[in-house]
Amino acid sequence: MADEKLNLITRNLQEVIGEDRLKALLSERDVNLYWGTATTGKPHVAYFVPMTKIADFLKAGCKVTILFADLHAYLDNMKAPWELLEKRAQYYQEVIQSMLRTLGVPLEKLNFVKGTDYQLSRKYTLDVYKLSSLVTEHDARKAGAEVVKQASTPLLSGLLYPGLQALDEEYLDVDAQFGGVDQRKIFVYAEKYLPMLGYKKRIHLMNPMVPGLTEAGKMSASDEDSKIDILDSPESVKRKLKKAFCEPGNIERNGILSFCKYVLFPVNNELGIERKEEYGGNVTYNNYDDLEKAFEKQDVHPGDLKLSVQKALNKLLEPIRKDFEKPELKTLIAQAYPPPPKKGAALEEIVPSRLDLRVGKIISVEKHPDADSLFVETVDLGEEEPRTVVSGLAGLYPMEKLQDRVAVFMCNLKPVKMRGVMSQAMLMCASTTEAVEPLEPPSGSSPGERVYFEGHEEGQPDEKLNPKKKVWEKLQPDLSISNSLVAQWQECNMMTKLGNVTCPSLKKAPIK
């Protein structure tokens, strides 16, 4: 039993410091360990690498603590205020729990802790001072060399990081710390200095670093080309993987292959490659080594590998996406990662919150008296008086289907006369060369309810859009219908308080 647990704990690790201590401990009881992450950028799919190991730890009976290093995040040039870090810690917890549920592991022995739960205590602070009296500037800088931005005149906060992380092992009362191999120097630092404070050495478990989707480097939350967000849409995953570096026969610096090795195979135990019969037909690899050898010999084409990884990854992400369709979690995302502050008019022009979008009900519709291609609608928008809206839908959409229809209207365009009739708003539709469909608010929506875009809830619409600034013209090209028939701007869902705005059938159609 102890050997089985040891194999689970150590499989796919790059290095273990203290393996003899680990074996001895497992002969007596289960291991208590922790993994820490700073709550800064959004978690991306490379988080599946530590999560698959944490799944192994939980299956091996370990008690696992996940530390949200909010104090570390705050000290990172103080880029995020405490209120934001609190929301981000909540977001990280929800994402990690959802990822582990997707991996099918029990969560009873999983615990979450924030650094500020104990790192501001008197005893911990005293230990920081004690440590600072023992550690040289050289050792502190060397320990953080792989994880702290280096400078000729470094900030003291960067020199504090290794000591704080070392003390976490004692204050979380763990047997081991788990992390990436890029933290090895911090682990060695902890093994050297904790005994000087009278604390025991811990075991250190190190995962390999997964290369990004570019040629070199690890997958990074700050490099948009390198990372796939946990909540990216299937379309976004496809687009990013299509751009990924995957040179034929190159197995040394290949982020796609690395992701297969450290995520897909541990989770699924196989990977199927789909291809036409003339190119060898479908094939399933039951272990990573066989896939790597086939790719090196160019028996597997990069395009076929990318397609297979895309399907496997989207299957892995789909339950997580569904978890985050809950309104309270959508709100949490917007609070944890609000849009950047506006800096001048140039940026304001591309913010979709400037559009005054509302739910409206068409209470009457008739043909335009002087134009065969136009309908004239009377629309209840929750105001004292209904508005008149002229739409060019005659011959494209049945007039009877517009009667009593609840739809989405843009209400702050400059009113314009259309063949003698003043139009005071615009009916929002998905449109192709063959068909037009009005957007549909969620069932139960009422006239006057605000329509907004996910992540842009806080902005205020212009009272009237200035035609000279062409705000609508700059926003419109990024408005479209997703493959799941949700209206979006730059992959941010259009929604009301009741849910997403949708389209009946026109996938990938622009919104006009």
Tab-separated table of N, CA and C in Angstrom, residues 204-325:
chain	number	residue	atom	x	y	z
A	204	HIS	N	10.416	18.065	-0.592
A	204	HIS	CA	10.048	18.955	-1.691
A	204	HIS	C	9.815	18.152	-2.970
A	205	LEU	N	8.636	18.351	-3.535
A	205	LEU	CA	8.185	17.623	-4.725
A	205	LEU	C	8.103	18.610	-5.879
A	206	MET	N	8.777	18.300	-6.995
A	206	MET	CA	8.867	19.280	-8.096
A	206	MET	C	8.315	18.743	-9.399
A	207	ASN	N	7.392	19.489	-9.962
A	207	ASN	CA	6.813	19.220	-11.266
A	207	ASN	C	7.672	19.848	-12.362
A	208	PRO	N	7.663	19.276	-13.561
A	208	PRO	CA	8.329	19.953	-14.687
A	208	PRO	C	7.538	21.183	-15.092
A	209	MET	N	8.180	22.101	-15.781
A	209	MET	CA	7.500	23.270	-16.323
A	209	MET	C	7.024	22.953	-17.730
A	210	VAL	N	5.759	23.222	-18.014
A	210	VAL	CA	5.210	22.973	-19.342
A	210	VAL	C	5.550	24.147	-20.253
A	211	PRO	N	6.192	23.882	-21.403
A	211	PRO	CA	6.463	24.992	-22.330
A	211	PRO	C	5.158	25.640	-22.779
A	212	GLY	N	5.268	26.905	-23.125
A	212	GLY	CA	4.091	27.577	-23.641
A	212	GLY	C	3.769	27.117	-25.050
A	213	LEU	N	2.742	27.685	-25.632
A	213	LEU	CA	2.347	27.321	-26.984
A	213	LEU	C	3.220	28.005	-28.023
A	214	THR	N	4.142	28.879	-27.539
A	214	THR	CA	5.176	29.400	-28.422
A	214	THR	C	6.380	28.476	-28.323
A	215	GLU	N	7.455	28.801	-29.003
A	215	GLU	CA	8.564	27.850	-29.109
A	215	GLU	C	9.273	27.605	-27.795
A	216	ALA	N	9.393	28.641	-26.956
A	216	ALA	CA	10.182	28.484	-25.733
A	216	ALA	C	9.463	29.122	-24.563
A	217	GLY	N	9.898	28.747	-23.355
A	217	GLY	CA	9.340	29.364	-22.159
A	217	GLY	C	8.155	28.595	-21.618
A	218	LYS	N	7.761	28.910	-20.389
A	218	LYS	CA	6.622	28.237	-19.790
A	218	LYS	C	5.335	28.967	-20.148
A	219	MET	N	4.209	28.245	-20.010
A	219	MET	CA	2.924	28.847	-20.271
A	219	MET	C	2.665	29.907	-19.212
A	220	SER	N	2.330	31.128	-19.641
A	220	SER	CA	2.293	32.268	-18.729
A	220	SER	C	0.978	33.007	-18.829
A	221	ALA	N	0.438	33.414	-17.658
A	221	ALA	CA	-0.800	34.185	-17.638
A	221	ALA	C	-0.612	35.570	-18.228
A	222	SER	N	0.629	36.041	-18.322
A	222	SER	CA	0.861	37.388	-18.843
A	222	SER	C	1.169	37.391	-20.333
A	223	ASP	N	1.273	36.224	-20.959
A	223	ASP	CA	1.565	36.116	-22.386
A	223	ASP	C	0.337	35.548	-23.077
A	224	GLU	N	-0.453	36.422	-23.709
A	224	GLU	CA	-1.726	36.005	-24.294
A	224	GLU	C	-1.554	34.962	-25.387
A	225	ASP	N	-0.446	35.034	-26.154
A	225	ASP	CA	-0.235	34.063	-27.216
A	225	ASP	C	0.144	32.704	-26.656
A	226	SER	N	0.675	32.687	-25.412
A	226	SER	CA	1.195	31.453	-24.845
A	226	SER	C	0.153	30.667	-24.061
A	227	LYS	N	-0.891	31.308	-23.612
A	227	LYS	CA	-1.788	30.620	-22.670
A	227	LYS	C	-3.216	30.519	-23.182
A	228	ILE	N	-3.852	29.445	-22.731
A	228	ILE	CA	-5.281	29.248	-22.975
A	228	ILE	C	-5.964	29.350	-21.627
A	229	ASP	N	-6.880	30.298	-21.501
A	229	ASP	CA	-7.580	30.505	-20.239
A	229	ASP	C	-8.499	29.320	-19.955
A	230	ILE	N	-8.677	29.017	-18.682
A	230	ILE	CA	-9.539	27.908	-18.279
A	230	ILE	C	-10.961	28.075	-18.830
A	231	LEU	N	-11.431	29.313	-18.963
A	231	LEU	CA	-12.795	29.560	-19.423
A	231	LEU	C	-12.859	30.009	-20.880
A	232	ASP	N	-11.767	29.867	-21.620
A	232	ASP	CA	-11.807	30.205	-23.042
A	232	ASP	C	-12.875	29.373	-23.753
A	233	SER	N	-13.517	29.972	-24.726
A	233	SER	CA	-14.535	29.283	-25.513
A	233	SER	C	-13.878	28.227	-26.399
A	234	PRO	N	-14.653	27.240	-26.879
A	234	PRO	CA	-14.087	26.264	-27.829
A	234	PRO	C	-13.471	26.939	-29.053
A	235	GLU	N	-14.093	28.017	-29.512
A	235	GLU	CA	-13.565	28.727	-30.677
A	235	GLU	C	-12.201	29.353	-30.369
A	236	SER	N	-12.072	29.921	-29.155
A	236	SER	CA	-10.805	30.531	-28.755
A	236	SER	C	-9.713	29.483	-28.598
A	237	VAL	N	-10.058	28.330	-28.027
A	237	VAL	CA	-9.088	27.236	-27.893
A	237	VAL	C	-8.595	26.816	-29.274
A	238	LYS	N	-9.523	26.679	-30.201
A	238	LYS	CA	-9.161	26.296	-31.568
A	238	LYS	C	-8.220	27.319	-32.194
A	239	ARG	N	-8.553	28.605	-32.027
A	239	ARG	CA	-7.743	29.664	-32.630
A	239	ARG	C	-6.327	29.679	-32.044
A	240	LYS	N	-6.217	29.551	-30.715
A	240	LYS	CA	-4.908	29.626	-30.079
A	240	LYS	C	-4.049	28.400	-30.394
A	241	LEU	N	-4.688	27.229	-30.446
A	241	LEU	CA	-3.927	26.033	-30.784
A	241	LEU	C	-3.472	26.064	-32.240
A	242	LYS	N	-4.280	26.657	-33.096
A	242	LYS	CA	-3.908	26.762	-34.515
A	242	LYS	C	-2.632	27.578	-34.674
A	243	LYS	N	-2.449	28.594	-33.805
A	243	LYS	CA	-1.263	29.453	-33.869
A	243	LYS	C	-0.069	28.860	-33.123
A	244	ALA	N	-0.284	27.777	-32.401
A	244	ALA	CA	0.762	27.247	-31.519
A	244	ALA	C	1.958	26.705	-32.305
A	245	PHE	N	3.121	26.845	-31.706
A	245	PHE	CA	4.346	26.293	-32.287
A	245	PHE	C	4.313	24.776	-32.179
A	246	CYS	N	4.443	24.097	-33.314
A	246	CYS	CA	4.464	22.626	-33.325
A	246	CYS	C	5.178	22.184	-34.594
A	247	GLU	N	6.499	22.273	-34.580
A	247	GLU	CA	7.316	21.982	-35.757
A	247	GLU	C	7.365	20.479	-36.012
A	248	PRO	N	7.190	20.040	-37.249
A	248	PRO	CA	7.227	18.593	-37.548
A	248	PRO	C	8.513	17.947	-37.039
A	249	GLY	N	8.364	16.865	-36.295
A	249	GLY	CA	9.508	16.111	-35.804
A	249	GLY	C	10.220	16.690	-34.609
A	250	ASN	N	9.876	17.920	-34.193
A	250	ASN	CA	10.556	18.576	-33.064
A	250	ASN	C	9.893	18.154	-31.758
A	251	ILE	N	10.613	17.386	-30.952
A	251	ILE	CA	10.062	16.937	-29.676
A	251	ILE	C	10.707	17.641	-28.488
A	252	GLU	N	11.665	18.528	-28.761
A	252	GLU	CA	12.430	19.145	-27.678
A	252	GLU	C	11.728	20.371	-27.099
A	253	ARG	N	11.203	21.228	-27.953
A	253	ARG	CA	10.572	22.468	-27.485
A	253	ARG	C	9.176	22.552	-28.085
A	254	ASN	N	8.331	21.651	-27.666
A	254	ASN	CA	7.015	21.513	-28.266
A	254	ASN	C	5.947	21.563	-27.175
A	255	GLY	N	5.288	22.722	-27.047
A	255	GLY	CA	4.289	22.883	-25.992
A	255	GLY	C	3.097	21.968	-26.147
A	256	ILE	N	2.736	21.636	-27.389
A	256	ILE	CA	1.603	20.730	-27.624
A	256	ILE	C	1.916	19.340	-27.089
A	257	LEU	N	3.104	18.824	-27.426
A	257	LEU	CA	3.493	17.505	-26.924
A	257	LEU	C	3.624	17.497	-25.404
A	258	SER	N	4.200	18.550	-24.854
A	258	SER	CA	4.349	18.617	-23.395
A	258	SER	C	3.000	18.589	-22.703
A	259	PHE	N	2.036	19.281	-23.286
A	259	PHE	CA	0.698	19.278	-22.690
A	259	PHE	C	0.087	17.879	-22.741
A	260	CYS	N	0.351	17.170	-23.833
A	260	CYS	CA	-0.118	15.782	-23.918
A	260	CYS	C	0.498	14.931	-22.802
A	261	LYS	N	1.816	15.115	-22.606
A	261	LYS	CA	2.535	14.270	-21.644
A	261	LYS	C	2.089	14.507	-20.215
A	262	TYR	N	1.939	15.778	-19.849
A	262	TYR	CA	1.731	16.088	-18.435
A	262	TYR	C	0.275	16.355	-18.046
A	263	VAL	N	-0.601	16.435	-19.035
A	263	VAL	CA	-2.005	16.664	-18.717
A	263	VAL	C	-2.906	15.602	-19.334
A	264	LEU	N	-2.900	15.495	-20.662
A	264	LEU	CA	-3.902	14.645	-21.321
A	264	LEU	C	-3.704	13.161	-21.029
A	265	PHE	N	-2.463	12.673	-21.085
A	265	PHE	CA	-2.261	11.248	-20.812
A	265	PHE	C	-2.516	10.887	-19.347
A	266	PRO	N	-2.045	11.680	-18.360
A	266	PRO	CA	-2.392	11.343	-16.975
A	266	PRO	C	-3.898	11.351	-16.711
A	267	VAL	N	-4.630	12.200	-17.431
A	267	VAL	CA	-6.077	12.296	-17.205
A	267	VAL	C	-6.827	11.211	-17.967
A	268	ASN	N	-6.480	11.027	-19.260
A	268	ASN	CA	-7.270	10.147	-20.127
A	268	ASN	C	-6.630	8.802	-20.415
A	269	ASN	N	-5.328	8.678	-20.152
A	269	ASN	CA	-4.565	7.449	-20.410
A	269	ASN	C	-4.446	7.091	-21.886
A	270	GLU	N	-4.926	7.960	-22.776
A	270	GLU	CA	-4.796	7.708	-24.203
A	270	GLU	C	-5.067	8.989	-24.974
A	271	LEU	N	-4.675	8.989	-26.244
A	271	LEU	CA	-4.994	10.100	-27.131
A	271	LEU	C	-5.255	9.536	-28.521
A	272	GLY	N	-6.433	9.843	-29.063
A	272	GLY	CA	-6.788	9.386	-30.399
A	272	GLY	C	-6.461	10.446	-31.440
A	273	ILE	N	-5.835	10.041	-32.527
A	273	ILE	CA	-5.532	10.928	-33.648
A	273	ILE	C	-6.470	10.570	-34.795
A	274	GLU	N	-7.265	11.535	-35.230
A	274	GLU	CA	-8.191	11.306	-36.336
A	274	GLU	C	-7.595	11.861	-37.621
A	275	ARG	N	-7.584	11.027	-38.682
A	275	ARG	CA	-7.068	11.477	-39.971
A	275	ARG	C	-7.649	10.609	-41.078
A	276	LYS	N	-7.559	11.093	-42.294
A	276	LYS	CA	-8.099	10.367	-43.445
A	276	LYS	C	-7.309	9.084	-43.686
A	277	GLU	N	-7.983	8.100	-44.345
A	277	GLU	CA	-7.346	6.814	-44.605
A	277	GLU	C	-6.070	6.960	-45.423
A	278	GLU	N	-6.073	7.915	-46.364
A	278	GLU	CA	-4.883	8.085	-47.215
A	278	GLU	C	-3.669	8.562	-46.435
A	279	TYR	N	-3.908	9.093	-45.213
A	279	TYR	CA	-2.803	9.538	-44.365
A	279	TYR	C	-2.559	8.587	-43.199
A	280	GLY	N	-3.086	7.375	-43.312
A	280	GLY	CA	-2.835	6.363	-42.289
A	280	GLY	C	-4.041	5.993	-41.452
A	281	GLY	N	-5.138	6.755	-41.580
A	281	GLY	CA	-6.343	6.452	-40.818
A	281	GLY	C	-6.219	6.805	-39.342
A	282	ASN	N	-7.303	6.592	-38.611
A	282	ASN	CA	-7.318	6.897	-37.188
A	282	ASN	C	-6.373	5.979	-36.411
A	283	VAL	N	-5.771	6.535	-35.371
A	283	VAL	CA	-4.882	5.738	-34.521
A	283	VAL	C	-5.011	6.240	-33.090
A	284	THR	N	-4.910	5.324	-32.138
A	284	THR	CA	-4.979	5.672	-30.712
A	284	THR	C	-3.665	5.301	-30.041
A	285	TYR	N	-3.107	6.260	-29.309
A	285	TYR	CA	-1.871	6.027	-28.553
A	285	TYR	C	-2.228	5.851	-27.086
A	286	ASN	N	-1.783	4.745	-26.495
A	286	ASN	CA	-2.126	4.427	-25.111
A	286	ASN	C	-1.071	4.882	-24.111
A	287	ASN	N	0.029	5.425	-24.610
A	287	ASN	CA	1.029	6.014	-23.717
A	287	ASN	C	1.754	7.115	-24.468
A	288	TYR	N	2.315	8.038	-23.702
A	288	TYR	CA	2.936	9.209	-24.312
A	288	TYR	C	4.180	8.851	-25.125
A	289	ASP	N	4.985	7.914	-24.663
A	289	ASP	CA	6.233	7.580	-25.357
A	289	ASP	C	5.986	7.174	-26.800
A	290	ASP	N	4.925	6.393	-27.034
A	290	ASP	CA	4.614	5.971	-28.400
A	290	ASP	C	4.227	7.169	-29.272
A	291	LEU	N	3.457	8.105	-28.690
A	291	LEU	CA	3.079	9.302	-29.439
A	291	LEU	C	4.314	10.131	-29.780
A	292	GLU	N	5.197	10.302	-28.820
A	292	GLU	CA	6.401	11.107	-29.056
A	292	GLU	C	7.268	10.492	-30.154
A	293	LYS	N	7.448	9.166	-30.109
A	293	LYS	CA	8.254	8.499	-31.138
A	293	LYS	C	7.624	8.671	-32.518
A	294	ALA	N	6.299	8.534	-32.594
A	294	ALA	CA	5.608	8.674	-33.875
A	294	ALA	C	5.724	10.100	-34.407
A	295	PHE	N	5.645	11.072	-33.515
A	295	PHE	CA	5.765	12.471	-33.943
A	295	PHE	C	7.190	12.753	-34.401
A	296	GLU	N	8.163	12.221	-33.683
A	296	GLU	CA	9.558	12.447	-34.050
A	296	GLU	C	9.858	11.866	-35.433
A	297	LYS	N	9.256	10.722	-35.740
A	297	LYS	CA	9.444	10.101	-37.059
A	297	LYS	C	8.544	10.735	-38.114
A	298	GLN	N	7.730	11.724	-37.700
A	298	GLN	CA	6.784	12.429	-38.565
A	298	GLN	C	5.698	11.505	-39.098
A	299	ASP	N	5.370	10.486	-38.291
A	299	ASP	CA	4.205	9.646	-38.602
A	299	ASP	C	2.913	10.336	-38.178
A	300	VAL	N	3.045	11.361	-37.308
A	300	VAL	CA	1.892	12.168	-36.886
A	300	VAL	C	2.138	13.601	-37.335
A	301	HIS	N	1.201	14.137	-38.098
A	301	HIS	CA	1.330	15.500	-38.617
A	301	HIS	C	0.934	16.508	-37.538
A	302	PRO	N	1.633	17.654	-37.434
A	302	PRO	CA	1.260	18.656	-36.422
A	302	PRO	C	-0.202	19.076	-36.476
A	303	GLY	N	-0.763	19.209	-37.677
A	303	GLY	CA	-2.172	19.602	-37.787
A	303	GLY	C	-3.101	18.577	-37.185
A	304	ASP	N	-2.809	17.271	-37.384
A	304	ASP	CA	-3.637	16.211	-36.799
A	304	ASP	C	-3.492	16.176	-35.280
A	305	LEU	N	-2.260	16.410	-34.797
A	305	LEU	CA	-2.038	16.437	-33.350
A	305	LEU	C	-2.791	17.597	-32.718
A	306	LYS	N	-2.718	18.775	-33.333
A	306	LYS	CA	-3.416	19.941	-32.788
A	306	LYS	C	-4.915	19.710	-32.720
A	307	LEU	N	-5.474	19.094	-33.779
A	307	LEU	CA	-6.917	18.833	-33.797
A	307	LEU	C	-7.318	17.890	-32.675
A	308	SER	N	-6.512	16.855	-32.441
A	308	SER	CA	-6.819	15.896	-31.378
A	308	SER	C	-6.703	16.530	-29.998
A	309	VAL	N	-5.663	17.357	-29.807
A	309	VAL	CA	-5.491	18.045	-28.527
A	309	VAL	C	-6.631	19.037	-28.309
A	310	GLN	N	-7.028	19.711	-29.368
A	310	GLN	CA	-8.148	20.652	-29.270
A	310	GLN	C	-9.409	19.949	-28.771
A	311	LYS	N	-9.731	18.800	-29.340
A	311	LYS	CA	-10.939	18.063	-28.936
A	311	LYS	C	-10.825	17.558	-27.498
A	312	ALA	N	-9.653	17.009	-27.155
A	312	ALA	CA	-9.473	16.483	-25.796
A	312	ALA	C	-9.521	17.595	-24.764
A	313	LEU	N	-8.902	18.726	-25.086
A	313	LEU	CA	-8.879	19.846	-24.141
A	313	LEU	C	-10.263	20.443	-23.968
A	314	ASN	N	-10.989	20.626	-25.054
A	314	ASN	CA	-12.342	21.170	-24.927
A	314	ASN	C	-13.255	20.237	-24.138
A	315	LYS	N	-13.055	18.934	-24.280
A	315	LYS	CA	-13.830	17.972	-23.479
A	315	LYS	C	-13.517	18.134	-21.991
A	316	LEU	N	-12.247	18.402	-21.707
A	316	LEU	CA	-11.819	18.600	-20.321
A	316	LEU	C	-12.376	19.907	-19.752
A	317	LEU	N	-12.446	20.937	-20.591
A	317	LEU	CA	-12.868	22.262	-20.125
A	317	LEU	C	-14.380	22.432	-20.061
A	318	GLU	N	-15.117	21.633	-20.813
A	318	GLU	CA	-16.562	21.875	-20.929
A	318	GLU	C	-17.295	21.844	-19.585
A	319	PRO	N	-17.032	20.866	-18.679
A	319	PRO	CA	-17.721	20.895	-17.378
A	319	PRO	C	-17.388	22.146	-16.565
A	320	ILE	N	-16.167	22.671	-16.733
A	320	ILE	CA	-15.767	23.875	-16.004
A	320	ILE	C	-16.522	25.077	-16.567
A	321	ARG	N	-16.607	25.150	-17.891
A	321	ARG	CA	-17.377	26.239	-18.509
A	321	ARG	C	-18.817	26.222	-18.005
A	322	LYS	N	-19.403	25.029	-17.912
A	322	LYS	CA	-20.798	24.925	-17.450
A	322	LYS	C	-20.932	25.380	-16.001
A	323	ASP	N	-19.948	25.041	-15.160
A	323	ASP	CA	-19.976	25.512	-13.770
A	323	ASP	C	-20.035	27.036	-13.726
A	324	PHE	N	-19.288	27.685	-14.619
A	324	PHE	CA	-19.181	29.142	-14.578
A	324	PHE	C	-20.261	29.850	-15.387
A	325	GLU	N	-21.284	29.112	-15.791
A	325	GLU	CA	-22.457	29.753	-16.375
A	325	GLU	C	-23.400	30.278	-15.291
